[in-house]
């Protein structure tokens, strides 16, 4: 596992500031270079920065944004080269993904505010759209992911720990790619892997054709098949010394992932995406996005395929 280029989008909210703190231990662990980016909307430049006027020339906006990002980096004792400070006009998720692609970014760390309800259903969130379209893995944080850790001489420092990594599996090629990535993380951080499969209840049309089926029996058979697959996976995989624990549960996959992560005290959830897009995706969503929205710990999402690049005609500056 190599993380050489790390990108943190900044909208100057407290949550995005916390994302920098999450990035710091990873920068040290991997010896990576940090990129900071702020994307301002064409119609509302710098609406989140009350200290600046809303209507200023674009070149001046970019200059001021870069200065704010530079000062922010210095606050965390980071001296970033000019080429690692980015001020971009456009739709945030598009420009973040474009920058990640153009700069060969290995990991994006972004914060989510966890919007819910009708507004969320209609608009989504920047974090979830980055998850959907990013060409590289994305680590989604919530601003409360750092833990206090003794560093000697009575001093305590907040840092990011990965002692328990929860890995959801549906035994598809996509989820196995997520598992391989999680194994690399576990080796890097000497962590324990918690493997989880969730058997979702199946619903059948109650017509004469289906009335003869015994639904509890079908669920029992599905669970048994899942346990056999999980046992085969654990038995036939070379874990390279990594401690592994596995379980199978019944229920909504997203709910089960979030519940089991909380119950087992997982430090991070590592999951892959299946790449559904278009109207079907909008109506149904994805398990990965559900977990991003509801998990109590950071979520590390790994693309399992080449991503389509979103286009809306927005210009990049």
PDB file of C-alpha atoms in Angstrom:
ATOM      1  CA  UNK A   1       0.000   0.000   0.000  1.00  0.00           C
ATOM      2  CA  UNK A   2       1.524   3.284  -1.147  1.00  0.00           C
ATOM      3  CA  UNK A   3       0.043   6.708  -0.406  1.00  0.00           C
ATOM      4  CA  UNK A   4       2.313   9.349  -1.881  1.00  0.00           C
ATOM      5  CA  UNK A   5      -0.168  12.126  -2.741  1.00  0.00           C
ATOM      6  CA  UNK A   6      -2.963  12.995  -0.312  1.00  0.00           C
ATOM      7  CA  UNK A   7      -5.739  15.534  -1.027  1.00  0.00           C
ATOM      8  CA  UNK A   8      -7.910  17.324   1.552  1.00  0.00           C
ATOM      9  CA  UNK A   9     -10.798  19.494   0.277  1.00  0.00           C
ATOM     10  CA  UNK A  10     -11.342  22.554   2.480  1.00  0.00           C
ATOM     11  CA  UNK A  11     -14.539  24.614   2.662  1.00  0.00           C
ATOM     12  CA  UNK A  12     -13.312  26.425   5.808  1.00  0.00           C
ATOM     13  CA  UNK A  13     -15.908  24.715   7.998  1.00  0.00           C
ATOM     14  CA  UNK A  14     -14.822  23.179  11.333  1.00  0.00           C
ATOM     15  CA  UNK A  15     -15.390  19.694   9.878  1.00  0.00           C
ATOM     16  CA  UNK A  16     -13.022  20.281   6.972  1.00  0.00           C
ATOM     17  CA  UNK A  17     -10.408  21.710   9.347  1.00  0.00           C
ATOM     18  CA  UNK A  18     -10.654  18.487  11.347  1.00  0.00           C
ATOM     19  CA  UNK A  19      -9.950  16.535   8.152  1.00  0.00           C
ATOM     20  CA  UNK A  20      -6.466  18.083   8.124  1.00  0.00           C
ATOM     21  CA  UNK A  21      -5.873  16.746  11.639  1.00  0.00           C
ATOM     22  CA  UNK A  22      -6.912  13.302  10.432  1.00  0.00           C
ATOM     23  CA  UNK A  23      -4.485  13.631   7.515  1.00  0.00           C
ATOM     24  CA  UNK A  24      -1.452  14.489   9.675  1.00  0.00           C
ATOM     25  CA  UNK A  25      -0.743  10.987  11.108  1.00  0.00           C
ATOM     26  CA  UNK A  26      -1.213   9.475   7.638  1.00  0.00           C
ATOM     27  CA  UNK A  27       1.258  11.973   6.190  1.00  0.00           C
ATOM     28  CA  UNK A  28       3.788  10.878   8.793  1.00  0.00           C
ATOM     29  CA  UNK A  29       3.032   7.167   8.416  1.00  0.00           C
ATOM     30  CA  UNK A  30       3.333   7.105   4.613  1.00  0.00           C
ATOM     31  CA  UNK A  31       5.686  10.045   4.050  1.00  0.00           C
ATOM     32  CA  UNK A  32       3.077  11.518   1.700  1.00  0.00           C
ATOM     33  CA  UNK A  33       2.745  14.979   0.171  1.00  0.00           C
ATOM     34  CA  UNK A  34      -0.367  16.974   1.111  1.00  0.00           C
ATOM     35  CA  UNK A  35      -2.570  18.917  -1.310  1.00  0.00           C
ATOM     36  CA  UNK A  36      -5.257  21.353  -0.129  1.00  0.00           C
ATOM     37  CA  UNK A  37      -8.113  22.483  -2.384  1.00  0.00           C
ATOM     38  CA  UNK A  38     -10.998  24.914  -2.011  1.00  0.00           C
ATOM     39  CA  UNK A  39     -13.692  24.902  -4.683  1.00  0.00           C
ATOM     40  CA  UNK A  40     -15.840  28.002  -4.944  1.00  0.00           C
ATOM     41  CA  UNK A  41     -19.153  27.970  -6.773  1.00  0.00           C
ATOM     42  CA  UNK A  42     -19.401  30.175  -9.891  1.00  0.00           C
ATOM     43  CA  UNK A  43     -22.422  32.057  -8.554  1.00  0.00           C
ATOM     44  CA  UNK A  44     -21.417  32.191  -4.912  1.00  0.00           C
ATOM     45  CA  UNK A  45     -17.646  32.582  -4.590  1.00  0.00           C
ATOM     46  CA  UNK A  46     -16.399  32.291  -1.037  1.00  0.00           C
ATOM     47  CA  UNK A  47     -19.857  32.323   0.531  1.00  0.00           C
ATOM     48  CA  UNK A  48     -18.386  30.389   3.452  1.00  0.00           C
ATOM     49  CA  UNK A  49     -15.684  32.980   4.107  1.00  0.00           C
ATOM     50  CA  UNK A  50     -17.392  35.898   5.837  1.00  0.00           C
ATOM     51  CA  UNK A  51     -14.147  37.854   6.034  1.00  0.00           C
ATOM     52  CA  UNK A  52     -14.102  38.378   2.263  1.00  0.00           C
ATOM     53  CA  UNK A  53     -16.560  40.241   0.028  1.00  0.00           C
ATOM     54  CA  UNK A  54     -18.832  37.977  -1.994  1.00  0.00           C
ATOM     55  CA  UNK A  55     -18.341  39.734  -5.295  1.00  0.00           C
ATOM     56  CA  UNK A  56     -14.698  40.121  -6.288  1.00  0.00           C
ATOM     57  CA  UNK A  57     -12.806  39.357  -9.497  1.00  0.00           C
ATOM     58  CA  UNK A  58     -12.103  35.652  -9.963  1.00  0.00           C
ATOM     59  CA  UNK A  59      -8.330  36.106 -10.052  1.00  0.00           C
ATOM     60  CA  UNK A  60      -8.497  37.972  -6.760  1.00  0.00           C
ATOM     61  CA  UNK A  61     -10.714  35.247  -5.296  1.00  0.00           C
ATOM     62  CA  UNK A  62      -8.181  32.583  -6.266  1.00  0.00           C
ATOM     63  CA  UNK A  63      -5.315  34.601  -4.817  1.00  0.00           C
ATOM     64  CA  UNK A  64      -7.075  35.130  -1.497  1.00  0.00           C
ATOM     65  CA  UNK A  65      -8.179  31.502  -1.262  1.00  0.00           C
ATOM     66  CA  UNK A  66      -4.627  30.274  -1.821  1.00  0.00           C
ATOM     67  CA  UNK A  67      -3.386  32.642   0.881  1.00  0.00           C
ATOM     68  CA  UNK A  68      -6.001  31.350   3.330  1.00  0.00           C
ATOM     69  CA  UNK A  69      -5.053  27.748   2.517  1.00  0.00           C
ATOM     70  CA  UNK A  70      -1.351  28.540   2.955  1.00  0.00           C
ATOM     71  CA  UNK A  71      -2.025  30.131   6.346  1.00  0.00           C
ATOM     72  CA  UNK A  72      -4.160  27.154   7.330  1.00  0.00           C
ATOM     73  CA  UNK A  73      -1.330  24.751   6.487  1.00  0.00           C
ATOM     74  CA  UNK A  74       1.116  26.802   8.556  1.00  0.00           C
ATOM     75  CA  UNK A  75      -1.270  26.539  11.506  1.00  0.00           C
ATOM     76  CA  UNK A  76      -0.518  22.807  11.450  1.00  0.00           C
ATOM     77  CA  UNK A  77       3.227  23.410  10.924  1.00  0.00           C
ATOM     78  CA  UNK A  78       3.034  22.430   7.250  1.00  0.00           C
ATOM     79  CA  UNK A  79       5.013  24.281   4.601  1.00  0.00           C
ATOM     80  CA  UNK A  80       3.286  23.358   1.355  1.00  0.00           C
ATOM     81  CA  UNK A  81       4.730  24.234  -2.060  1.00  0.00           C
ATOM     82  CA  UNK A  82       2.617  26.524  -4.218  1.00  0.00           C
ATOM     83  CA  UNK A  83       1.718  23.707  -6.600  1.00  0.00           C
ATOM     84  CA  UNK A  84       0.050  21.851  -3.697  1.00  0.00           C
ATOM     85  CA  UNK A  85      -2.348  24.725  -2.932  1.00  0.00           C
ATOM     86  CA  UNK A  86      -5.400  24.766  -5.202  1.00  0.00           C
ATOM     87  CA  UNK A  87      -8.211  27.311  -5.661  1.00  0.00           C
ATOM     88  CA  UNK A  88     -10.757  26.099  -8.200  1.00  0.00           C
ATOM     89  CA  UNK A  89     -14.074  27.397  -9.526  1.00  0.00           C
ATOM     90  CA  UNK A  90     -16.861  24.924 -10.289  1.00  0.00           C
ATOM     91  CA  UNK A  91     -18.965  22.231  -8.695  1.00  0.00           C
ATOM     92  CA  UNK A  92     -17.055  20.966  -5.666  1.00  0.00           C
ATOM     93  CA  UNK A  93     -17.296  17.199  -6.230  1.00  0.00           C
ATOM     94  CA  UNK A  94     -16.440  17.503  -9.946  1.00  0.00           C
ATOM     95  CA  UNK A  95     -13.374  19.650  -9.366  1.00  0.00           C
ATOM     96  CA  UNK A  96     -12.144  17.540  -6.455  1.00  0.00           C
ATOM     97  CA  UNK A  97     -12.366  14.410  -8.612  1.00  0.00           C
ATOM     98  CA  UNK A  98     -10.763  16.183 -11.579  1.00  0.00           C
ATOM     99  CA  UNK A  99      -7.854  17.338  -9.430  1.00  0.00           C
ATOM    100  CA  UNK A 100      -7.429  13.844  -7.982  1.00  0.00           C
ATOM    101  CA  UNK A 101      -7.254  12.409 -11.487  1.00  0.00           C
ATOM    102  CA  UNK A 102      -4.882  15.046 -12.894  1.00  0.00           C
ATOM    103  CA  UNK A 103      -2.485  14.965  -9.917  1.00  0.00           C
ATOM    104  CA  UNK A 104      -2.491  11.165  -9.446  1.00  0.00           C
ATOM    105  CA  UNK A 105      -3.828  11.499  -5.911  1.00  0.00           C
ATOM    106  CA  UNK A 106      -3.688   8.258  -3.890  1.00  0.00           C
ATOM    107  CA  UNK A 107      -6.188   9.223  -1.182  1.00  0.00           C
ATOM    108  CA  UNK A 108      -8.798  11.936  -0.622  1.00  0.00           C
ATOM    109  CA  UNK A 109      -9.719  12.780   2.975  1.00  0.00           C
ATOM    110  CA  UNK A 110     -13.018  14.620   3.167  1.00  0.00           C
ATOM    111  CA  UNK A 111     -15.499  15.509   5.890  1.00  0.00           C
ATOM    112  CA  UNK A 112     -19.234  14.918   5.856  1.00  0.00           C
ATOM    113  CA  UNK A 113     -21.911  16.713   7.807  1.00  0.00           C
ATOM    114  CA  UNK A 114     -24.387  13.817   7.600  1.00  0.00           C
ATOM    115  CA  UNK A 115     -27.332  15.605   5.981  1.00  0.00           C
ATOM    116  CA  UNK A 116     -30.582  13.647   6.099  1.00  0.00           C
ATOM    117  CA  UNK A 117     -34.186  14.019   4.999  1.00  0.00           C
ATOM    118  CA  UNK A 118     -35.713  15.243   1.736  1.00  0.00           C
ATOM    119  CA  UNK A 119     -33.046  17.859   1.066  1.00  0.00           C
ATOM    120  CA  UNK A 120     -30.356  15.182   1.316  1.00  0.00           C
ATOM    121  CA  UNK A 121     -32.318  12.843  -0.955  1.00  0.00           C
ATOM    122  CA  UNK A 122     -32.641  15.587  -3.566  1.00  0.00           C
ATOM    123  CA  UNK A 123     -29.187  17.136  -3.414  1.00  0.00           C
ATOM    124  CA  UNK A 124     -26.931  14.503  -1.918  1.00  0.00           C
ATOM    125  CA  UNK A 125     -23.682  15.772  -0.396  1.00  0.00           C
ATOM    126  CA  UNK A 126     -20.278  16.658  -1.739  1.00  0.00           C
ATOM    127  CA  UNK A 127     -18.698  13.827   0.261  1.00  0.00           C
ATOM    128  CA  UNK A 128     -21.046  11.198  -1.148  1.00  0.00           C
ATOM    129  CA  UNK A 129     -20.602  12.443  -4.704  1.00  0.00           C
ATOM    130  CA  UNK A 130     -16.840  12.381  -4.294  1.00  0.00           C
ATOM    131  CA  UNK A 131     -17.218   8.789  -3.072  1.00  0.00           C
ATOM    132  CA  UNK A 132     -19.255   7.976  -6.179  1.00  0.00           C
ATOM    133  CA  UNK A 133     -16.899   9.489  -8.767  1.00  0.00           C
ATOM    134  CA  UNK A 134     -13.424   9.619  -7.212  1.00  0.00           C
ATOM    135  CA  UNK A 135     -10.724   7.809  -9.217  1.00  0.00           C
ATOM    136  CA  UNK A 136      -8.911   6.939  -5.976  1.00  0.00           C
ATOM    137  CA  UNK A 137      -9.825   5.753  -2.460  1.00  0.00           C
ATOM    138  CA  UNK A 138     -11.652   8.229  -0.209  1.00  0.00           C
ATOM    139  CA  UNK A 139     -11.483   8.454   3.582  1.00  0.00           C
ATOM    140  CA  UNK A 140     -14.622  10.127   4.972  1.00  0.00           C
ATOM    141  CA  UNK A 141     -14.342  11.629   8.456  1.00  0.00           C
ATOM    142  CA  UNK A 142     -16.811  13.231  10.843  1.00  0.00           C
ATOM    143  CA  UNK A 143     -14.677  15.549  12.924  1.00  0.00           C
ATOM    144  CA  UNK A 144     -14.604  13.276  15.971  1.00  0.00           C
ATOM    145  CA  UNK A 145     -12.319  10.516  14.759  1.00  0.00           C
ATOM    146  CA  UNK A 146      -9.110  11.419  16.588  1.00  0.00           C
ATOM    147  CA  UNK A 147      -8.375   9.611  19.849  1.00  0.00           C
ATOM    148  CA  UNK A 148      -6.231  10.694  22.765  1.00  0.00           C
ATOM    149  CA  UNK A 149      -2.978   8.762  22.967  1.00  0.00           C
ATOM    150  CA  UNK A 150      -0.100   9.050  25.451  1.00  0.00           C
ATOM    151  CA  UNK A 151       3.186  10.045  23.783  1.00  0.00           C
ATOM    152  CA  UNK A 152       5.476  10.019  26.842  1.00  0.00           C
ATOM    153  CA  UNK A 153       6.506  12.495  29.544  1.00  0.00           C
ATOM    154  CA  UNK A 154       2.890  12.788  30.612  1.00  0.00           C
ATOM    155  CA  UNK A 155       1.902  14.325  27.273  1.00  0.00           C
ATOM    156  CA  UNK A 156      -1.212  13.327  25.367  1.00  0.00           C
ATOM    157  CA  UNK A 157      -1.766  13.803  21.644  1.00  0.00           C
ATOM    158  CA  UNK A 158      -4.858  13.299  19.514  1.00  0.00           C
ATOM    159  CA  UNK A 159      -4.132  10.896  16.689  1.00  0.00           C
ATOM    160  CA  UNK A 160      -5.768   8.490  14.259  1.00  0.00           C
ATOM    161  CA  UNK A 161      -5.633   4.818  15.238  1.00  0.00           C
ATOM    162  CA  UNK A 162      -6.586   1.797  13.143  1.00  0.00           C
ATOM    163  CA  UNK A 163      -6.577  -1.113  15.587  1.00  0.00           C
ATOM    164  CA  UNK A 164      -9.828  -2.664  14.340  1.00  0.00           C
ATOM    165  CA  UNK A 165     -10.815  -2.541  10.668  1.00  0.00           C
ATOM    166  CA  UNK A 166     -14.333  -3.636   9.695  1.00  0.00           C
ATOM    167  CA  UNK A 167     -14.620  -5.048   6.166  1.00  0.00           C
ATOM    168  CA  UNK A 168     -18.114  -5.681   4.706  1.00  0.00           C
ATOM    169  CA  UNK A 169     -18.187  -8.571   2.225  1.00  0.00           C
ATOM    170  CA  UNK A 170     -20.795  -9.847  -0.208  1.00  0.00           C
ATOM    171  CA  UNK A 171     -18.247 -12.231  -1.792  1.00  0.00           C
ATOM    172  CA  UNK A 172     -18.313 -10.340  -5.104  1.00  0.00           C
ATOM    173  CA  UNK A 173     -15.123  -9.367  -6.945  1.00  0.00           C
ATOM    174  CA  UNK A 174     -15.802  -5.772  -5.894  1.00  0.00           C
ATOM    175  CA  UNK A 175     -15.863  -6.547  -2.185  1.00  0.00           C
ATOM    176  CA  UNK A 176     -12.774  -8.746  -2.508  1.00  0.00           C
ATOM    177  CA  UNK A 177     -10.863  -5.755  -3.878  1.00  0.00           C
ATOM    178  CA  UNK A 178     -11.904  -3.862  -0.768  1.00  0.00           C
ATOM    179  CA  UNK A 179     -10.672  -6.771   1.336  1.00  0.00           C
ATOM    180  CA  UNK A 180      -7.240  -6.751  -0.337  1.00  0.00           C
ATOM    181  CA  UNK A 181      -6.917  -3.043   0.377  1.00  0.00           C
ATOM    182  CA  UNK A 182      -8.004  -3.602   3.998  1.00  0.00           C
ATOM    183  CA  UNK A 183      -5.367  -6.331   4.372  1.00  0.00           C
ATOM    184  CA  UNK A 184      -2.692  -3.870   3.300  1.00  0.00           C
ATOM    185  CA  UNK A 185      -3.947  -1.334   5.839  1.00  0.00           C
ATOM    186  CA  UNK A 186      -4.052  -3.981   8.563  1.00  0.00           C
ATOM    187  CA  UNK A 187      -0.426  -4.926   7.875  1.00  0.00           C
ATOM    188  CA  UNK A 188       0.621  -1.271   7.865  1.00  0.00           C
ATOM    189  CA  UNK A 189      -1.092  -0.495  11.177  1.00  0.00           C
ATOM    190  CA  UNK A 190      -0.828  -3.980  12.773  1.00  0.00           C
ATOM    191  CA  UNK A 191      -4.619  -4.021  13.025  1.00  0.00           C
ATOM    192  CA  UNK A 192      -7.285  -6.702  13.422  1.00  0.00           C
ATOM    193  CA  UNK A 193      -9.712  -7.390  10.572  1.00  0.00           C
ATOM    194  CA  UNK A 194     -13.423  -7.815  11.312  1.00  0.00           C
ATOM    195  CA  UNK A 195     -15.119  -9.471   8.333  1.00  0.00           C
ATOM    196  CA  UNK A 196     -18.875  -9.011   8.017  1.00  0.00           C
ATOM    197  CA  UNK A 197     -21.484 -10.403   5.651  1.00  0.00           C
ATOM    198  CA  UNK A 198     -25.077  -9.222   5.878  1.00  0.00           C
ATOM    199  CA  UNK A 199     -27.810 -11.434   4.451  1.00  0.00           C
ATOM    200  CA  UNK A 200     -30.572  -9.079   3.310  1.00  0.00           C
ATOM    201  CA  UNK A 201     -34.168 -10.328   3.694  1.00  0.00           C
ATOM    202  CA  UNK A 202     -35.699 -11.070   0.303  1.00  0.00           C
ATOM    203  CA  UNK A 203     -39.198  -9.941  -0.566  1.00  0.00           C
ATOM    204  CA  UNK A 204     -41.389 -11.923  -2.945  1.00  0.00           C
ATOM    205  CA  UNK A 205     -44.636 -11.079  -4.718  1.00  0.00           C
ATOM    206  CA  UNK A 206     -47.480 -12.763  -2.817  1.00  0.00           C
ATOM    207  CA  UNK A 207     -49.230 -14.359  -5.769  1.00  0.00           C
ATOM    208  CA  UNK A 208     -50.157 -17.989  -6.310  1.00  0.00           C
ATOM    209  CA  UNK A 209     -46.842 -18.561  -8.053  1.00  0.00           C
ATOM    210  CA  UNK A 210     -44.847 -17.622  -4.955  1.00  0.00           C
ATOM    211  CA  UNK A 211     -47.233 -18.570  -2.155  1.00  0.00           C
ATOM    212  CA  UNK A 212     -45.770 -22.054  -1.865  1.00  0.00           C
ATOM    213  CA  UNK A 213     -42.323 -20.760  -0.857  1.00  0.00           C
ATOM    214  CA  UNK A 214     -41.405 -20.978   2.817  1.00  0.00           C
ATOM    215  CA  UNK A 215     -39.721 -17.583   3.333  1.00  0.00           C
ATOM    216  CA  UNK A 216     -38.149 -18.367   6.736  1.00  0.00           C
ATOM    217  CA  UNK A 217     -36.648 -21.504   5.202  1.00  0.00           C
ATOM    218  CA  UNK A 218     -35.277 -19.482   2.277  1.00  0.00           C
ATOM    219  CA  UNK A 219     -33.627 -17.033   4.696  1.00  0.00           C
ATOM    220  CA  UNK A 220     -32.181 -19.902   6.725  1.00  0.00           C
ATOM    221  CA  UNK A 221     -30.713 -21.408   3.570  1.00  0.00           C
ATOM    222  CA  UNK A 222     -29.298 -18.038   2.518  1.00  0.00           C
ATOM    223  CA  UNK A 223     -27.631 -17.593   5.917  1.00  0.00           C
ATOM    224  CA  UNK A 224     -26.162 -21.087   5.782  1.00  0.00           C
ATOM    225  CA  UNK A 225     -24.782 -20.462   2.305  1.00  0.00           C
ATOM    226  CA  UNK A 226     -23.265 -17.169   3.472  1.00  0.00           C
ATOM    227  CA  UNK A 227     -21.597 -18.848   6.455  1.00  0.00           C
ATOM    228  CA  UNK A 228     -20.108 -21.509   4.186  1.00  0.00           C
ATOM    229  CA  UNK A 229     -18.751 -18.825   1.844  1.00  0.00           C
ATOM    230  CA  UNK A 230     -17.312 -16.890   4.774  1.00  0.00           C
ATOM    231  CA  UNK A 231     -15.664 -20.007   6.229  1.00  0.00           C
ATOM    232  CA  UNK A 232     -14.162 -20.871   2.832  1.00  0.00           C
ATOM    233  CA  UNK A 233     -12.849 -17.326   2.449  1.00  0.00           C
ATOM    234  CA  UNK A 234     -11.230 -17.303   5.874  1.00  0.00           C
ATOM    235  CA  UNK A 235      -9.779 -20.789   5.394  1.00  0.00           C
ATOM    236  CA  UNK A 236      -8.403 -20.268   1.882  1.00  0.00           C
ATOM    237  CA  UNK A 237      -6.921 -16.776   2.283  1.00  0.00           C
ATOM    238  CA  UNK A 238      -3.329 -16.134   3.266  1.00  0.00           C
ATOM    239  CA  UNK A 239      -3.746 -13.564   6.054  1.00  0.00           C
ATOM    240  CA  UNK A 240       0.009 -13.047   6.457  1.00  0.00           C
ATOM    241  CA  UNK A 241      -0.212 -13.038  10.243  1.00  0.00           C
ATOM    242  CA  UNK A 242      -3.172 -10.652  10.481  1.00  0.00           C
ATOM    243  CA  UNK A 243      -5.716 -11.414  13.235  1.00  0.00           C
ATOM    244  CA  UNK A 244      -9.132 -12.066  11.659  1.00  0.00           C
ATOM    245  CA  UNK A 245     -12.647 -12.377  13.067  1.00  0.00           C
ATOM    246  CA  UNK A 246     -15.690 -13.089  10.888  1.00  0.00           C
ATOM    247  CA  UNK A 247     -19.477 -12.941  11.341  1.00  0.00           C
ATOM    248  CA  UNK A 248     -22.701 -13.257   9.337  1.00  0.00           C
ATOM    249  CA  UNK A 249     -25.830 -11.270  10.191  1.00  0.00           C
ATOM    250  CA  UNK A 250     -29.297 -10.810   8.726  1.00  0.00           C
ATOM    251  CA  UNK A 251     -30.728  -7.401   7.899  1.00  0.00           C
ATOM    252  CA  UNK A 252     -30.268  -4.277   5.825  1.00  0.00           C
ATOM    253  CA  UNK A 253     -26.566  -4.303   4.813  1.00  0.00           C
ATOM    254  CA  UNK A 254     -25.941  -0.635   5.581  1.00  0.00           C
ATOM    255  CA  UNK A 255     -27.638  -0.807   8.963  1.00  0.00           C
ATOM    256  CA  UNK A 256     -25.782  -3.987   9.886  1.00  0.00           C
ATOM    257  CA  UNK A 257     -22.411  -2.520   8.893  1.00  0.00           C
ATOM    258  CA  UNK A 258     -22.960   0.595  11.009  1.00  0.00           C
ATOM    259  CA  UNK A 259     -24.337  -1.392  13.959  1.00  0.00           C
ATOM    260  CA  UNK A 260     -21.517  -3.943  13.965  1.00  0.00           C
ATOM    261  CA  UNK A 261     -18.877  -1.232  13.627  1.00  0.00           C
ATOM    262  CA  UNK A 262     -20.248   0.453  16.729  1.00  0.00           C
ATOM    263  CA  UNK A 263     -20.707  -2.780  18.677  1.00  0.00           C
ATOM    264  CA  UNK A 264     -17.137  -3.980  18.003  1.00  0.00           C
ATOM    265  CA  UNK A 265     -15.535  -0.549  18.417  1.00  0.00           C
ATOM    266  CA  UNK A 266     -14.179  -0.479  14.860  1.00  0.00           C
ATOM    267  CA  UNK A 267     -11.765   2.371  14.174  1.00  0.00           C
ATOM    268  CA  UNK A 268     -12.535   2.427  10.455  1.00  0.00           C
ATOM    269  CA  UNK A 269     -14.778   0.712   7.912  1.00  0.00           C
ATOM    270  CA  UNK A 270     -13.093  -0.269   4.642  1.00  0.00           C
ATOM    271  CA  UNK A 271     -15.544  -0.962   1.843  1.00  0.00           C
ATOM    272  CA  UNK A 272     -15.611  -0.991  -1.942  1.00  0.00           C
ATOM    273  CA  UNK A 273     -18.189   0.393  -4.342  1.00  0.00           C
ATOM    274  CA  UNK A 274     -20.094  -1.451  -7.030  1.00  0.00           C
ATOM    275  CA  UNK A 275     -20.259   1.466  -9.443  1.00  0.00           C
ATOM    276  CA  UNK A 276     -23.981   1.901  -9.969  1.00  0.00           C
ATOM    277  CA  UNK A 277     -24.763   5.275 -11.577  1.00  0.00           C
ATOM    278  CA  UNK A 278     -27.657   7.027 -13.277  1.00  0.00           C
ATOM    279  CA  UNK A 279     -31.340   7.028 -12.318  1.00  0.00           C
ATOM    280  CA  UNK A 280     -31.207   3.628 -10.633  1.00  0.00           C
ATOM    281  CA  UNK A 281     -28.455   4.879  -8.360  1.00  0.00           C
ATOM    282  CA  UNK A 282     -30.359   8.064  -7.539  1.00  0.00           C
ATOM    283  CA  UNK A 283     -33.473   6.113  -6.563  1.00  0.00           C
ATOM    284  CA  UNK A 284     -31.767   3.271  -4.694  1.00  0.00           C
ATOM    285  CA  UNK A 285     -28.456   4.717  -3.561  1.00  0.00           C
ATOM    286  CA  UNK A 286     -25.686   2.350  -2.491  1.00  0.00           C
ATOM    287  CA  UNK A 287     -24.604   0.553   0.638  1.00  0.00           C
ATOM    288  CA  UNK A 288     -21.324   2.497   0.619  1.00  0.00           C
ATOM    289  CA  UNK A 289     -23.145   5.827   0.603  1.00  0.00           C
ATOM    290  CA  UNK A 290     -25.525   4.688   3.351  1.00  0.00           C
ATOM    291  CA  UNK A 291     -22.517   3.788   5.485  1.00  0.00           C
ATOM    292  CA  UNK A 292     -20.835   7.114   4.703  1.00  0.00           C
ATOM    293  CA  UNK A 293     -23.958   8.893   5.911  1.00  0.00           C
ATOM    294  CA  UNK A 294     -24.630   6.899   9.087  1.00  0.00           C
ATOM    295  CA  UNK A 295     -21.429   5.249  10.379  1.00  0.00           C
ATOM    296  CA  UNK A 296     -20.061   6.401  13.723  1.00  0.00           C
ATOM    297  CA  UNK A 297     -16.430   5.924  12.615  1.00  0.00           C
ATOM    298  CA  UNK A 298     -14.387   6.927   9.549  1.00  0.00           C
ATOM    299  CA  UNK A 299     -15.224   5.144   6.293  1.00  0.00           C
ATOM    300  CA  UNK A 300     -12.485   4.278   3.777  1.00  0.00           C
ATOM    301  CA  UNK A 301     -14.028   3.667   0.346  1.00  0.00           C
ATOM    302  CA  UNK A 302     -12.059   1.843  -2.350  1.00  0.00           C
ATOM    303  CA  UNK A 303     -13.102   2.073  -6.035  1.00  0.00           C
ATOM    304  CA  UNK A 304     -13.452  -1.371  -7.550  1.00  0.00           C
ATOM    305  CA  UNK A 305     -13.528  -0.148 -11.154  1.00  0.00           C
ATOM    306  CA  UNK A 306     -12.635   2.788 -13.380  1.00  0.00           C
ATOM    307  CA  UNK A 307     -14.932   5.693 -12.577  1.00  0.00           C
ATOM    308  CA  UNK A 308     -16.925   7.694 -15.142  1.00  0.00           C
ATOM    309  CA  UNK A 309     -15.948  11.337 -14.954  1.00  0.00           C
ATOM    310  CA  UNK A 310     -18.869  13.681 -14.155  1.00  0.00           C
ATOM    311  CA  UNK A 311     -19.308  16.569 -16.585  1.00  0.00           C
ATOM    312  CA  UNK A 312     -21.557  19.585 -16.288  1.00  0.00           C
ATOM    313  CA  UNK A 313     -19.787  22.090 -18.478  1.00  0.00           C
ATOM    314  CA  UNK A 314     -18.237  23.872 -15.507  1.00  0.00           C
ATOM    315  CA  UNK A 315     -14.914  25.530 -16.255  1.00  0.00           C
ATOM    316  CA  UNK A 316     -11.809  24.944 -14.214  1.00  0.00           C
ATOM    317  CA  UNK A 317      -9.675  27.905 -13.182  1.00  0.00           C
TER     318      UNK A 317
END
